[in-house]
Amino acid sequence: EADIYQTPRYLVIGTGKKITLECSQTMGHDKMYWYQQDPGMELHLIHYSYGVNSTEKGDLSSESTVSRIRTEHFPLTLESARPSHTSQYLCASYSNPPGQGTLNYGYTFGSGTRLTVV
Amino acid sequence: AQKITQTQPGMFVQEKEAVTLDCTYDTSDQSYGLFWYKQPSSGEMIFLIYQGSYDEQNATEGRYSLNFQKARKSANLVISASQLGDSAMYFCAMREGTGGFKTIFGAGTRLFVKA
Protein backbone atom coordinates (compact mmCIF):
# COMPACT_ATOMS: atom_id res chain seq x y z
CA GLU A 1 0.00 0.00 0.00
CA ALA A 2 1.47 3.30 -1.14
CA ASP A 3 2.31 5.95 1.43
CA ILE A 4 2.91 8.56 -1.24
CA TYR A 5 0.11 9.40 -3.61
CA GLN A 6 0.16 11.09 -6.97
CA THR A 7 -2.87 12.27 -8.87
CA PRO A 8 -3.91 12.09 -11.58
CA ARG A 9 -2.36 8.83 -12.76
CA TYR A 10 -2.85 9.80 -16.41
CA LEU A 11 -3.59 13.22 -17.91
CA VAL A 12 -4.15 14.33 -21.47
CA ILE A 13 -4.44 18.08 -21.82
CA GLY A 14 -4.38 20.72 -24.53
CA THR A 15 -1.55 23.14 -25.19
CA GLY A 16 -1.68 26.31 -23.13
CA LYS A 17 -3.66 24.87 -20.24
CA LYS A 18 -2.58 25.31 -16.63
CA ILE A 19 -2.21 22.06 -14.72
CA THR A 20 -1.27 20.98 -11.23
CA LEU A 21 0.11 17.54 -10.47
CA GLU A 22 -0.59 16.50 -6.91
CA CYS A 23 1.76 14.66 -4.57
CA SER A 24 0.96 13.81 -0.96
CA GLN A 25 2.72 11.58 1.54
CA THR A 26 1.57 10.30 4.91
CA MET A 27 4.97 9.37 6.31
CA GLY A 28 5.94 12.77 7.70
CA HIS A 29 8.97 12.94 5.43
CA ASP A 30 10.62 16.34 5.33
CA LYS A 31 12.41 15.91 1.98
CA MET A 32 10.39 15.68 -1.20
CA TYR A 33 11.36 15.61 -4.87
CA TRP A 34 9.95 15.81 -8.38
CA TYR A 35 11.63 13.90 -11.19
CA GLN A 36 10.81 13.93 -14.89
CA GLN A 37 11.28 10.70 -16.82
CA ASP A 38 10.72 9.96 -20.50
CA PRO A 39 9.74 6.30 -21.13
CA GLY A 40 12.62 3.94 -20.45
CA MET A 41 15.01 6.78 -19.79
CA GLU A 42 16.84 8.18 -16.78
CA LEU A 43 15.22 10.36 -14.15
CA HIS A 44 15.95 14.09 -14.10
CA LEU A 45 15.49 16.13 -10.94
CA ILE A 46 13.34 19.20 -11.56
CA HIS A 47 12.42 20.39 -8.05
CA TYR A 48 13.03 19.48 -4.43
CA SER A 49 12.18 20.61 -0.94
CA TYR A 50 13.88 20.15 2.40
CA GLY A 51 10.80 21.08 4.37
CA VAL A 52 7.92 23.50 4.70
CA ASN A 53 8.50 26.77 2.82
CA SER A 54 11.70 25.37 1.28
CA THR A 55 11.87 24.74 -2.48
CA GLU A 56 14.79 24.49 -4.88
CA LYS A 57 15.20 24.00 -8.60
CA GLY A 58 16.83 20.79 -9.70
CA ASP A 59 19.39 20.01 -12.35
CA LEU A 60 16.97 19.96 -15.27
CA SER A 61 15.61 23.28 -16.38
CA SER A 62 11.88 23.25 -16.02
CA GLU A 63 9.07 25.70 -16.66
CA SER A 64 7.15 24.29 -13.72
CA THR A 65 6.85 25.63 -10.20
CA VAL A 66 6.29 23.94 -6.84
CA SER A 67 5.13 24.89 -3.38
CA ARG A 68 5.53 23.34 0.07
CA ILE A 69 3.02 24.87 2.44
CA ARG A 70 2.41 21.66 4.36
CA THR A 71 4.83 18.84 5.11
CA GLU A 72 2.69 16.23 3.41
CA HIS A 73 1.88 18.11 0.21
CA PHE A 74 4.21 19.04 -2.68
CA PRO A 75 2.25 20.01 -5.82
CA LEU A 76 3.84 20.74 -9.20
CA THR A 77 2.27 23.37 -11.47
CA LEU A 78 2.69 24.03 -15.18
CA GLU A 79 1.30 27.47 -15.98
CA SER A 80 1.06 26.80 -19.73
CA ALA A 81 1.43 23.22 -20.89
CA ARG A 82 3.32 22.50 -24.12
CA PRO A 83 3.87 19.25 -26.08
CA SER A 84 7.50 19.27 -24.85
CA HIS A 85 6.14 18.71 -21.33
CA THR A 86 4.84 15.31 -22.34
CA SER A 87 6.55 12.90 -19.95
CA GLN A 88 6.15 10.94 -16.74
CA TYR A 89 6.47 12.91 -13.51
CA LEU A 90 7.54 11.03 -10.40
CA CYS A 91 7.26 12.33 -6.86
CA ALA A 92 9.51 10.92 -4.12
CA SER A 93 10.22 11.50 -0.46
CA TYR A 94 12.46 10.36 2.36
CA SER A 95 13.49 11.36 5.83
CA ASN A 96 16.33 10.46 8.13
CA PRO A 97 15.57 9.88 11.81
CA PRO A 98 17.05 12.42 14.23
CA GLY A 99 20.71 11.78 14.76
CA GLN A 100 20.95 9.54 11.73
CA GLY A 101 22.86 10.36 8.57
CA THR A 102 21.11 11.70 5.48
CA LEU A 103 22.67 9.26 3.05
CA ASN A 104 21.38 5.85 3.87
CA TYR A 105 17.66 6.11 3.24
CA GLY A 106 16.12 5.24 -0.07
CA TYR A 107 13.30 7.18 -1.64
CA THR A 108 9.69 6.18 -1.48
CA PHE A 109 8.19 6.95 -4.88
CA GLY A 110 4.65 7.65 -5.93
CA SER A 111 3.10 5.80 -8.86
CA GLY A 112 3.77 8.73 -11.18
CA THR A 113 1.67 10.93 -13.44
CA ARG A 114 1.88 10.27 -17.16
CA LEU A 115 1.23 13.61 -18.84
CA THR A 116 0.43 14.04 -22.52
CA VAL A 117 0.08 17.53 -23.94
CA VAL A 118 -1.63 17.66 -27.32
CA ALA B 1 30.34 16.87 -10.55
CA GLN B 2 28.64 13.67 -9.60
CA LYS B 3 27.75 11.21 -12.34
CA ILE B 4 26.33 7.71 -12.67
CA THR B 5 27.11 5.51 -15.68
CA GLN B 6 25.26 2.35 -16.62
CA THR B 7 26.75 0.95 -19.82
CA GLN B 8 24.33 -1.92 -20.42
CA PRO B 9 21.11 -0.70 -22.08
CA GLY B 10 19.71 -4.23 -22.03
CA MET B 11 20.55 -7.58 -20.49
CA PHE B 12 19.16 -11.09 -20.90
CA VAL B 13 19.35 -13.78 -18.23
CA GLN B 14 17.94 -17.29 -18.01
CA GLU B 15 15.49 -17.92 -15.21
CA LYS B 16 17.18 -19.20 -12.01
CA GLU B 17 20.60 -17.91 -13.07
CA ALA B 18 22.48 -14.98 -11.54
CA VAL B 19 23.02 -11.68 -13.36
CA THR B 20 25.23 -8.66 -12.72
CA LEU B 21 24.16 -5.15 -13.69
CA ASP B 22 27.04 -2.70 -13.95
CA CYS B 23 27.24 0.75 -12.42
CA THR B 24 30.15 3.14 -12.16
CA TYR B 25 30.05 6.52 -10.48
CA ASP B 26 32.06 9.66 -10.21
CA THR B 27 32.21 11.92 -7.20
CA SER B 28 34.75 14.02 -5.37
CA ASP B 29 33.00 13.50 -2.04
CA GLN B 30 34.34 11.03 0.50
CA SER B 31 30.89 10.48 1.94
CA TYR B 32 28.13 9.24 -0.34
CA GLY B 33 25.43 6.64 -0.68
CA LEU B 34 24.72 4.32 -3.58
CA PHE B 35 21.28 2.93 -4.36
CA TRP B 36 19.59 0.57 -6.77
CA TYR B 37 15.96 0.93 -7.81
CA LYS B 38 13.71 -1.34 -9.86
CA GLN B 39 11.08 0.01 -12.24
CA PRO B 40 8.63 -2.59 -13.62
CA SER B 41 6.60 -1.87 -16.73
CA SER B 42 3.85 -0.42 -14.53
CA GLY B 43 6.15 2.55 -13.91
CA GLU B 44 6.56 2.70 -10.16
CA MET B 45 10.06 2.90 -8.68
CA ILE B 46 11.01 0.42 -5.99
CA PHE B 47 14.01 0.89 -3.69
CA LEU B 48 16.10 -2.31 -3.61
CA ILE B 49 19.40 -1.84 -1.81
CA TYR B 50 21.78 0.74 -0.34
CA GLN B 51 25.57 0.90 0.10
CA GLY B 52 27.38 3.59 2.07
CA SER B 53 30.81 4.77 1.02
CA TYR B 54 32.24 3.89 4.42
CA ASP B 55 30.63 0.46 4.60
CA GLU B 56 33.31 -2.20 4.51
CA GLN B 57 30.99 -5.06 3.71
CA ASN B 58 28.90 -5.40 0.57
CA ALA B 59 25.21 -4.80 1.13
CA THR B 60 22.77 -7.67 0.72
CA GLU B 61 18.97 -7.76 0.66
CA GLY B 62 17.51 -11.16 -0.05
CA ARG B 63 18.42 -12.10 -3.63
CA TYR B 64 20.04 -8.71 -4.22
CA SER B 65 23.64 -7.93 -3.37
CA LEU B 66 25.79 -4.96 -4.22
CA ASN B 67 29.36 -5.58 -5.34
CA PHE B 68 31.02 -2.41 -4.09
CA GLN B 69 34.55 -1.70 -5.32
CA LYS B 70 35.42 1.72 -4.00
CA ALA B 71 38.79 2.12 -5.68
CA ARG B 72 37.24 1.38 -9.04
CA LYS B 73 34.16 3.48 -8.23
CA SER B 74 31.83 0.69 -9.15
CA ALA B 75 28.64 -0.51 -7.47
CA ASN B 76 27.32 -3.45 -9.44
CA LEU B 77 24.01 -5.10 -8.58
CA VAL B 78 23.95 -8.88 -8.47
CA ILE B 79 20.60 -10.65 -8.67
CA SER B 80 20.79 -14.31 -7.75
CA ALA B 81 18.32 -16.99 -8.88
CA SER B 82 16.55 -14.71 -11.38
CA GLN B 83 12.78 -14.87 -11.57
CA LEU B 84 10.43 -13.85 -14.36
CA GLY B 85 9.20 -11.03 -12.13
CA ASP B 86 12.69 -9.54 -12.13
CA SER B 87 12.16 -8.34 -15.70
CA ALA B 88 12.25 -4.55 -15.35
CA MET B 89 14.39 -1.45 -15.66
CA TYR B 90 17.07 -1.12 -13.00
CA PHE B 91 18.52 2.23 -12.03
CA CYS B 92 21.71 2.92 -10.12
CA ALA B 93 21.68 6.14 -8.10
CA MET B 94 23.92 8.19 -5.83
CA ARG B 95 23.46 10.74 -3.09
CA GLU B 96 26.45 12.83 -2.02
CA GLY B 97 27.14 13.81 1.54
CA THR B 98 27.89 17.42 0.78
CA GLY B 99 25.58 17.98 -2.17
CA GLY B 100 22.48 18.46 -0.14
CA PHE B 101 19.88 15.77 -0.26
CA LYS B 102 19.66 15.24 -3.99
CA THR B 103 19.93 11.84 -5.62
CA ILE B 104 21.06 11.46 -9.24
CA PHE B 105 20.21 8.45 -11.40
CA GLY B 106 21.93 6.55 -14.18
CA ALA B 107 20.32 5.86 -17.55
CA GLY B 108 19.16 2.42 -16.44
CA THR B 109 19.50 -1.17 -17.63
CA ARG B 110 16.55 -3.13 -18.92
CA LEU B 111 16.68 -6.73 -17.71
CA PHE B 112 14.84 -9.50 -19.52
CA VAL B 113 14.45 -12.82 -17.72
CA LYS B 114 13.87 -15.77 -20.07
CA ALA B 115 11.85 -18.83 -19.06
PDB file of C-alpha atoms in Angstrom:
ATOM      1  CA  GLU A   1       0.000   0.000   0.000  1.00  0.00           C
ATOM      2  CA  ALA A   2       1.474   3.303  -1.136  1.00  0.00           C
ATOM      3  CA  ASP A   3       2.312   5.951   1.429  1.00  0.00           C
ATOM      4  CA  ILE A   4       2.912   8.564  -1.236  1.00  0.00           C
ATOM      5  CA  TYR A   5       0.114   9.395  -3.613  1.00  0.00           C
ATOM      6  CA  GLN A   6       0.157  11.089  -6.975  1.00  0.00           C
ATOM      7  CA  THR A   7      -2.874  12.266  -8.868  1.00  0.00           C
ATOM      8  CA  PRO A   8      -3.906  12.089 -11.583  1.00  0.00           C
ATOM      9  CA  ARG A   9      -2.355   8.828 -12.756  1.00  0.00           C
ATOM     10  CA  TYR A  10      -2.851   9.802 -16.409  1.00  0.00           C
ATOM     11  CA  LEU A  11      -3.593  13.216 -17.906  1.00  0.00           C
ATOM     12  CA  VAL A  12      -4.152  14.333 -21.474  1.00  0.00           C
ATOM     13  CA  ILE A  13      -4.443  18.076 -21.823  1.00  0.00           C
ATOM     14  CA  GLY A  14      -4.377  20.725 -24.526  1.00  0.00           C
ATOM     15  CA  THR A  15      -1.546  23.141 -25.194  1.00  0.00           C
ATOM     16  CA  GLY A  16      -1.677  26.313 -23.125  1.00  0.00           C
ATOM     17  CA  LYS A  17      -3.659  24.868 -20.238  1.00  0.00           C
ATOM     18  CA  LYS A  18      -2.582  25.311 -16.633  1.00  0.00           C
ATOM     19  CA  ILE A  19      -2.206  22.059 -14.720  1.00  0.00           C
ATOM     20  CA  THR A  20      -1.270  20.980 -11.231  1.00  0.00           C
ATOM     21  CA  LEU A  21       0.106  17.544 -10.468  1.00  0.00           C
ATOM     22  CA  GLU A  22      -0.588  16.501  -6.909  1.00  0.00           C
ATOM     23  CA  CYS A  23       1.759  14.657  -4.571  1.00  0.00           C
ATOM     24  CA  SER A  24       0.958  13.812  -0.964  1.00  0.00           C
ATOM     25  CA  GLN A  25       2.717  11.581   1.539  1.00  0.00           C
ATOM     26  CA  THR A  26       1.574  10.301   4.907  1.00  0.00           C
ATOM     27  CA  MET A  27       4.975   9.373   6.312  1.00  0.00           C
ATOM     28  CA  GLY A  28       5.938  12.773   7.704  1.00  0.00           C
ATOM     29  CA  HIS A  29       8.974  12.936   5.435  1.00  0.00           C
ATOM     30  CA  ASP A  30      10.624  16.342   5.334  1.00  0.00           C
ATOM     31  CA  LYS A  31      12.410  15.912   1.984  1.00  0.00           C
ATOM     32  CA  MET A  32      10.386  15.682  -1.197  1.00  0.00           C
ATOM     33  CA  TYR A  33      11.361  15.610  -4.866  1.00  0.00           C
ATOM     34  CA  TRP A  34       9.950  15.814  -8.381  1.00  0.00           C
ATOM     35  CA  TYR A  35      11.625  13.905 -11.188  1.00  0.00           C
ATOM     36  CA  GLN A  36      10.812  13.927 -14.888  1.00  0.00           C
ATOM     37  CA  GLN A  37      11.279  10.702 -16.818  1.00  0.00           C
ATOM     38  CA  ASP A  38      10.722   9.960 -20.496  1.00  0.00           C
ATOM     39  CA  PRO A  39       9.739   6.299 -21.127  1.00  0.00           C
ATOM     40  CA  GLY A  40      12.619   3.935 -20.447  1.00  0.00           C
ATOM     41  CA  MET A  41      15.015   6.781 -19.789  1.00  0.00           C
ATOM     42  CA  GLU A  42      16.840   8.183 -16.777  1.00  0.00           C
ATOM     43  CA  LEU A  43      15.217  10.365 -14.155  1.00  0.00           C
ATOM     44  CA  HIS A  44      15.954  14.085 -14.099  1.00  0.00           C
ATOM     45  CA  LEU A  45      15.491  16.127 -10.942  1.00  0.00           C
ATOM     46  CA  ILE A  46      13.341  19.202 -11.563  1.00  0.00           C
ATOM     47  CA  HIS A  47      12.416  20.388  -8.047  1.00  0.00           C
ATOM     48  CA  TYR A  48      13.034  19.476  -4.434  1.00  0.00           C
ATOM     49  CA  SER A  49      12.182  20.607  -0.944  1.00  0.00           C
ATOM     50  CA  TYR A  50      13.883  20.153   2.400  1.00  0.00           C
ATOM     51  CA  GLY A  51      10.801  21.083   4.371  1.00  0.00           C
ATOM     52  CA  VAL A  52       7.915  23.501   4.696  1.00  0.00           C
ATOM     53  CA  ASN A  53       8.502  26.774   2.818  1.00  0.00           C
ATOM     54  CA  SER A  54      11.700  25.369   1.284  1.00  0.00           C
ATOM     55  CA  THR A  55      11.868  24.744  -2.476  1.00  0.00           C
ATOM     56  CA  GLU A  56      14.793  24.494  -4.877  1.00  0.00           C
ATOM     57  CA  LYS A  57      15.195  23.996  -8.602  1.00  0.00           C
ATOM     58  CA  GLY A  58      16.831  20.793  -9.701  1.00  0.00           C
ATOM     59  CA  ASP A  59      19.390  20.006 -12.353  1.00  0.00           C
ATOM     60  CA  LEU A  60      16.970  19.956 -15.275  1.00  0.00           C
ATOM     61  CA  SER A  61      15.611  23.284 -16.382  1.00  0.00           C
ATOM     62  CA  SER A  62      11.876  23.250 -16.018  1.00  0.00           C
ATOM     63  CA  GLU A  63       9.074  25.697 -16.656  1.00  0.00           C
ATOM     64  CA  SER A  64       7.148  24.294 -13.720  1.00  0.00           C
ATOM     65  CA  THR A  65       6.846  25.629 -10.200  1.00  0.00           C
ATOM     66  CA  VAL A  66       6.295  23.943  -6.842  1.00  0.00           C
ATOM     67  CA  SER A  67       5.132  24.886  -3.381  1.00  0.00           C
ATOM     68  CA  ARG A  68       5.526  23.339   0.070  1.00  0.00           C
ATOM     69  CA  ILE A  69       3.023  24.873   2.437  1.00  0.00           C
ATOM     70  CA  ARG A  70       2.410  21.659   4.359  1.00  0.00           C
ATOM     71  CA  THR A  71       4.833  18.838   5.107  1.00  0.00           C
ATOM     72  CA  GLU A  72       2.694  16.225   3.414  1.00  0.00           C
ATOM     73  CA  HIS A  73       1.877  18.111   0.212  1.00  0.00           C
ATOM     74  CA  PHE A  74       4.205  19.035  -2.681  1.00  0.00           C
ATOM     75  CA  PRO A  75       2.249  20.011  -5.824  1.00  0.00           C
ATOM     76  CA  LEU A  76       3.841  20.737  -9.205  1.00  0.00           C
ATOM     77  CA  THR A  77       2.266  23.369 -11.465  1.00  0.00           C
ATOM     78  CA  LEU A  78       2.686  24.026 -15.180  1.00  0.00           C
ATOM     79  CA  GLU A  79       1.299  27.473 -15.985  1.00  0.00           C
ATOM     80  CA  SER A  80       1.060  26.799 -19.725  1.00  0.00           C
ATOM     81  CA  ALA A  81       1.431  23.218 -20.892  1.00  0.00           C
ATOM     82  CA  ARG A  82       3.315  22.497 -24.123  1.00  0.00           C
ATOM     83  CA  PRO A  83       3.873  19.251 -26.078  1.00  0.00           C
ATOM     84  CA  SER A  84       7.502  19.269 -24.854  1.00  0.00           C
ATOM     85  CA  HIS A  85       6.138  18.713 -21.330  1.00  0.00           C
ATOM     86  CA  THR A  86       4.840  15.308 -22.338  1.00  0.00           C
ATOM     87  CA  SER A  87       6.554  12.900 -19.949  1.00  0.00           C
ATOM     88  CA  GLN A  88       6.148  10.938 -16.736  1.00  0.00           C
ATOM     89  CA  TYR A  89       6.466  12.912 -13.509  1.00  0.00           C
ATOM     90  CA  LEU A  90       7.542  11.026 -10.402  1.00  0.00           C
ATOM     91  CA  CYS A  91       7.263  12.335  -6.862  1.00  0.00           C
ATOM     92  CA  ALA A  92       9.513  10.923  -4.122  1.00  0.00           C
ATOM     93  CA  SER A  93      10.223  11.504  -0.463  1.00  0.00           C
ATOM     94  CA  TYR A  94      12.459  10.362   2.363  1.00  0.00           C
ATOM     95  CA  SER A  95      13.494  11.362   5.833  1.00  0.00           C
ATOM     96  CA  ASN A  96      16.332  10.456   8.131  1.00  0.00           C
ATOM     97  CA  PRO A  97      15.571   9.882  11.812  1.00  0.00           C
ATOM     98  CA  PRO A  98      17.053  12.416  14.234  1.00  0.00           C
ATOM     99  CA  GLY A  99      20.713  11.780  14.762  1.00  0.00           C
ATOM    100  CA  GLN A 100      20.948   9.535  11.728  1.00  0.00           C
ATOM    101  CA  GLY A 101      22.857  10.362   8.565  1.00  0.00           C
ATOM    102  CA  THR A 102      21.112  11.698   5.479  1.00  0.00           C
ATOM    103  CA  LEU A 103      22.672   9.258   3.051  1.00  0.00           C
ATOM    104  CA  ASN A 104      21.382   5.848   3.867  1.00  0.00           C
ATOM    105  CA  TYR A 105      17.663   6.108   3.240  1.00  0.00           C
ATOM    106  CA  GLY A 106      16.119   5.244  -0.070  1.00  0.00           C
ATOM    107  CA  TYR A 107      13.302   7.175  -1.637  1.00  0.00           C
ATOM    108  CA  THR A 108       9.691   6.176  -1.483  1.00  0.00           C
ATOM    109  CA  PHE A 109       8.194   6.954  -4.878  1.00  0.00           C
ATOM    110  CA  GLY A 110       4.655   7.649  -5.929  1.00  0.00           C
ATOM    111  CA  SER A 111       3.103   5.802  -8.860  1.00  0.00           C
ATOM    112  CA  GLY A 112       3.767   8.729 -11.178  1.00  0.00           C
ATOM    113  CA  THR A 113       1.669  10.928 -13.442  1.00  0.00           C
ATOM    114  CA  ARG A 114       1.876  10.274 -17.157  1.00  0.00           C
ATOM    115  CA  LEU A 115       1.233  13.614 -18.837  1.00  0.00           C
ATOM    116  CA  THR A 116       0.429  14.038 -22.517  1.00  0.00           C
ATOM    117  CA  VAL A 117       0.080  17.531 -23.939  1.00  0.00           C
ATOM    118  CA  VAL A 118      -1.626  17.661 -27.319  1.00  0.00           C
TER     119      VAL A 118
ATOM    120  CA  ALA B   1      30.339  16.872 -10.553  1.00  0.00           C
ATOM    121  CA  GLN B   2      28.640  13.669  -9.600  1.00  0.00           C
ATOM    122  CA  LYS B   3      27.751  11.213 -12.342  1.00  0.00           C
ATOM    123  CA  ILE B   4      26.328   7.710 -12.668  1.00  0.00           C
ATOM    124  CA  THR B   5      27.110   5.512 -15.677  1.00  0.00           C
ATOM    125  CA  GLN B   6      25.257   2.350 -16.616  1.00  0.00           C
ATOM    126  CA  THR B   7      26.749   0.954 -19.818  1.00  0.00           C
ATOM    127  CA  GLN B   8      24.329  -1.917 -20.421  1.00  0.00           C
ATOM    128  CA  PRO B   9      21.115  -0.695 -22.082  1.00  0.00           C
ATOM    129  CA  GLY B  10      19.710  -4.226 -22.030  1.00  0.00           C
ATOM    130  CA  MET B  11      20.554  -7.579 -20.492  1.00  0.00           C
ATOM    131  CA  PHE B  12      19.157 -11.087 -20.895  1.00  0.00           C
ATOM    132  CA  VAL B  13      19.346 -13.777 -18.230  1.00  0.00           C
ATOM    133  CA  GLN B  14      17.945 -17.285 -18.007  1.00  0.00           C
ATOM    134  CA  GLU B  15      15.488 -17.917 -15.206  1.00  0.00           C
ATOM    135  CA  LYS B  16      17.182 -19.205 -12.015  1.00  0.00           C
ATOM    136  CA  GLU B  17      20.596 -17.912 -13.071  1.00  0.00           C
ATOM    137  CA  ALA B  18      22.484 -14.977 -11.540  1.00  0.00           C
ATOM    138  CA  VAL B  19      23.020 -11.685 -13.356  1.00  0.00           C
ATOM    139  CA  THR B  20      25.228  -8.664 -12.717  1.00  0.00           C
ATOM    140  CA  LEU B  21      24.159  -5.151 -13.686  1.00  0.00           C
ATOM    141  CA  ASP B  22      27.040  -2.702 -13.954  1.00  0.00           C
ATOM    142  CA  CYS B  23      27.237   0.748 -12.417  1.00  0.00           C
ATOM    143  CA  THR B  24      30.148   3.144 -12.156  1.00  0.00           C
ATOM    144  CA  TYR B  25      30.046   6.517 -10.477  1.00  0.00           C
ATOM    145  CA  ASP B  26      32.061   9.665 -10.206  1.00  0.00           C
ATOM    146  CA  THR B  27      32.211  11.923  -7.198  1.00  0.00           C
ATOM    147  CA  SER B  28      34.751  14.023  -5.366  1.00  0.00           C
ATOM    148  CA  ASP B  29      33.004  13.501  -2.039  1.00  0.00           C
ATOM    149  CA  GLN B  30      34.343  11.034   0.504  1.00  0.00           C
ATOM    150  CA  SER B  31      30.888  10.475   1.945  1.00  0.00           C
ATOM    151  CA  TYR B  32      28.131   9.240  -0.344  1.00  0.00           C
ATOM    152  CA  GLY B  33      25.433   6.644  -0.678  1.00  0.00           C
ATOM    153  CA  LEU B  34      24.718   4.325  -3.582  1.00  0.00           C
ATOM    154  CA  PHE B  35      21.284   2.926  -4.362  1.00  0.00           C
ATOM    155  CA  TRP B  36      19.587   0.569  -6.773  1.00  0.00           C
ATOM    156  CA  TYR B  37      15.956   0.926  -7.809  1.00  0.00           C
ATOM    157  CA  LYS B  38      13.706  -1.345  -9.861  1.00  0.00           C
ATOM    158  CA  GLN B  39      11.080   0.007 -12.245  1.00  0.00           C
ATOM    159  CA  PRO B  40       8.633  -2.592 -13.620  1.00  0.00           C
ATOM    160  CA  SER B  41       6.603  -1.867 -16.731  1.00  0.00           C
ATOM    161  CA  SER B  42       3.853  -0.418 -14.533  1.00  0.00           C
ATOM    162  CA  GLY B  43       6.151   2.555 -13.913  1.00  0.00           C
ATOM    163  CA  GLU B  44       6.560   2.695 -10.157  1.00  0.00           C
ATOM    164  CA  MET B  45      10.064   2.903  -8.677  1.00  0.00           C
ATOM    165  CA  ILE B  46      11.014   0.418  -5.987  1.00  0.00           C
ATOM    166  CA  PHE B  47      14.009   0.885  -3.695  1.00  0.00           C
ATOM    167  CA  LEU B  48      16.104  -2.314  -3.613  1.00  0.00           C
ATOM    168  CA  ILE B  49      19.396  -1.835  -1.810  1.00  0.00           C
ATOM    169  CA  TYR B  50      21.776   0.738  -0.338  1.00  0.00           C
ATOM    170  CA  GLN B  51      25.573   0.903   0.104  1.00  0.00           C
ATOM    171  CA  GLY B  52      27.377   3.591   2.066  1.00  0.00           C
ATOM    172  CA  SER B  53      30.810   4.772   1.016  1.00  0.00           C
ATOM    173  CA  TYR B  54      32.237   3.890   4.423  1.00  0.00           C
ATOM    174  CA  ASP B  55      30.634   0.461   4.596  1.00  0.00           C
ATOM    175  CA  GLU B  56      33.315  -2.197   4.512  1.00  0.00           C
ATOM    176  CA  GLN B  57      30.987  -5.055   3.706  1.00  0.00           C
ATOM    177  CA  ASN B  58      28.899  -5.398   0.570  1.00  0.00           C
ATOM    178  CA  ALA B  59      25.210  -4.798   1.133  1.00  0.00           C
ATOM    179  CA  THR B  60      22.772  -7.669   0.723  1.00  0.00           C
ATOM    180  CA  GLU B  61      18.965  -7.759   0.662  1.00  0.00           C
ATOM    181  CA  GLY B  62      17.513 -11.159  -0.050  1.00  0.00           C
ATOM    182  CA  ARG B  63      18.423 -12.097  -3.630  1.00  0.00           C
ATOM    183  CA  TYR B  64      20.042  -8.713  -4.219  1.00  0.00           C
ATOM    184  CA  SER B  65      23.641  -7.928  -3.367  1.00  0.00           C
ATOM    185  CA  LEU B  66      25.790  -4.959  -4.217  1.00  0.00           C
ATOM    186  CA  ASN B  67      29.359  -5.585  -5.339  1.00  0.00           C
ATOM    187  CA  PHE B  68      31.021  -2.407  -4.088  1.00  0.00           C
ATOM    188  CA  GLN B  69      34.550  -1.697  -5.319  1.00  0.00           C
ATOM    189  CA  LYS B  70      35.419   1.724  -3.997  1.00  0.00           C
ATOM    190  CA  ALA B  71      38.792   2.118  -5.682  1.00  0.00           C
ATOM    191  CA  ARG B  72      37.241   1.379  -9.045  1.00  0.00           C
ATOM    192  CA  LYS B  73      34.161   3.478  -8.227  1.00  0.00           C
ATOM    193  CA  SER B  74      31.831   0.686  -9.150  1.00  0.00           C
ATOM    194  CA  ALA B  75      28.645  -0.513  -7.473  1.00  0.00           C
ATOM    195  CA  ASN B  76      27.319  -3.454  -9.440  1.00  0.00           C
ATOM    196  CA  LEU B  77      24.009  -5.100  -8.578  1.00  0.00           C
ATOM    197  CA  VAL B  78      23.951  -8.877  -8.466  1.00  0.00           C
ATOM    198  CA  ILE B  79      20.598 -10.650  -8.666  1.00  0.00           C
ATOM    199  CA  SER B  80      20.786 -14.308  -7.752  1.00  0.00           C
ATOM    200  CA  ALA B  81      18.324 -16.986  -8.883  1.00  0.00           C
ATOM    201  CA  SER B  82      16.549 -14.706 -11.383  1.00  0.00           C
ATOM    202  CA  GLN B  83      12.780 -14.870 -11.568  1.00  0.00           C
ATOM    203  CA  LEU B  84      10.426 -13.848 -14.358  1.00  0.00           C
ATOM    204  CA  GLY B  85       9.198 -11.030 -12.134  1.00  0.00           C
ATOM    205  CA  ASP B  86      12.693  -9.539 -12.130  1.00  0.00           C
ATOM    206  CA  SER B  87      12.163  -8.343 -15.702  1.00  0.00           C
ATOM    207  CA  ALA B  88      12.246  -4.552 -15.346  1.00  0.00           C
ATOM    208  CA  MET B  89      14.385  -1.448 -15.661  1.00  0.00           C
ATOM    209  CA  TYR B  90      17.072  -1.117 -13.004  1.00  0.00           C
ATOM    210  CA  PHE B  91      18.523   2.232 -12.028  1.00  0.00           C
ATOM    211  CA  CYS B  92      21.713   2.921 -10.118  1.00  0.00           C
ATOM    212  CA  ALA B  93      21.683   6.137  -8.103  1.00  0.00           C
ATOM    213  CA  MET B  94      23.917   8.193  -5.826  1.00  0.00           C
ATOM    214  CA  ARG B  95      23.458  10.745  -3.090  1.00  0.00           C
ATOM    215  CA  GLU B  96      26.445  12.828  -2.016  1.00  0.00           C
ATOM    216  CA  GLY B  97      27.135  13.811   1.541  1.00  0.00           C
ATOM    217  CA  THR B  98      27.886  17.425   0.776  1.00  0.00           C
ATOM    218  CA  GLY B  99      25.580  17.981  -2.170  1.00  0.00           C
ATOM    219  CA  GLY B 100      22.481  18.455  -0.135  1.00  0.00           C
ATOM    220  CA  PHE B 101      19.876  15.769  -0.263  1.00  0.00           C
ATOM    221  CA  LYS B 102      19.658  15.244  -3.995  1.00  0.00           C
ATOM    222  CA  THR B 103      19.927  11.841  -5.624  1.00  0.00           C
ATOM    223  CA  ILE B 104      21.057  11.456  -9.236  1.00  0.00           C
ATOM    224  CA  PHE B 105      20.214   8.453 -11.403  1.00  0.00           C
ATOM    225  CA  GLY B 106      21.929   6.554 -14.175  1.00  0.00           C
ATOM    226  CA  ALA B 107      20.323   5.858 -17.548  1.00  0.00           C
ATOM    227  CA  GLY B 108      19.156   2.420 -16.442  1.00  0.00           C
ATOM    228  CA  THR B 109      19.501  -1.166 -17.633  1.00  0.00           C
ATOM    229  CA  ARG B 110      16.551  -3.131 -18.916  1.00  0.00           C
ATOM    230  CA  LEU B 111      16.678  -6.727 -17.709  1.00  0.00           C
ATOM    231  CA  PHE B 112      14.845  -9.497 -19.524  1.00  0.00           C
ATOM    232  CA  VAL B 113      14.454 -12.819 -17.723  1.00  0.00           C
ATOM    233  CA  LYS B 114      13.866 -15.774 -20.068  1.00  0.00           C
ATOM    234  CA  ALA B 115      11.849 -18.826 -19.056  1.00  0.00           C
TER     235      ALA B 115
END
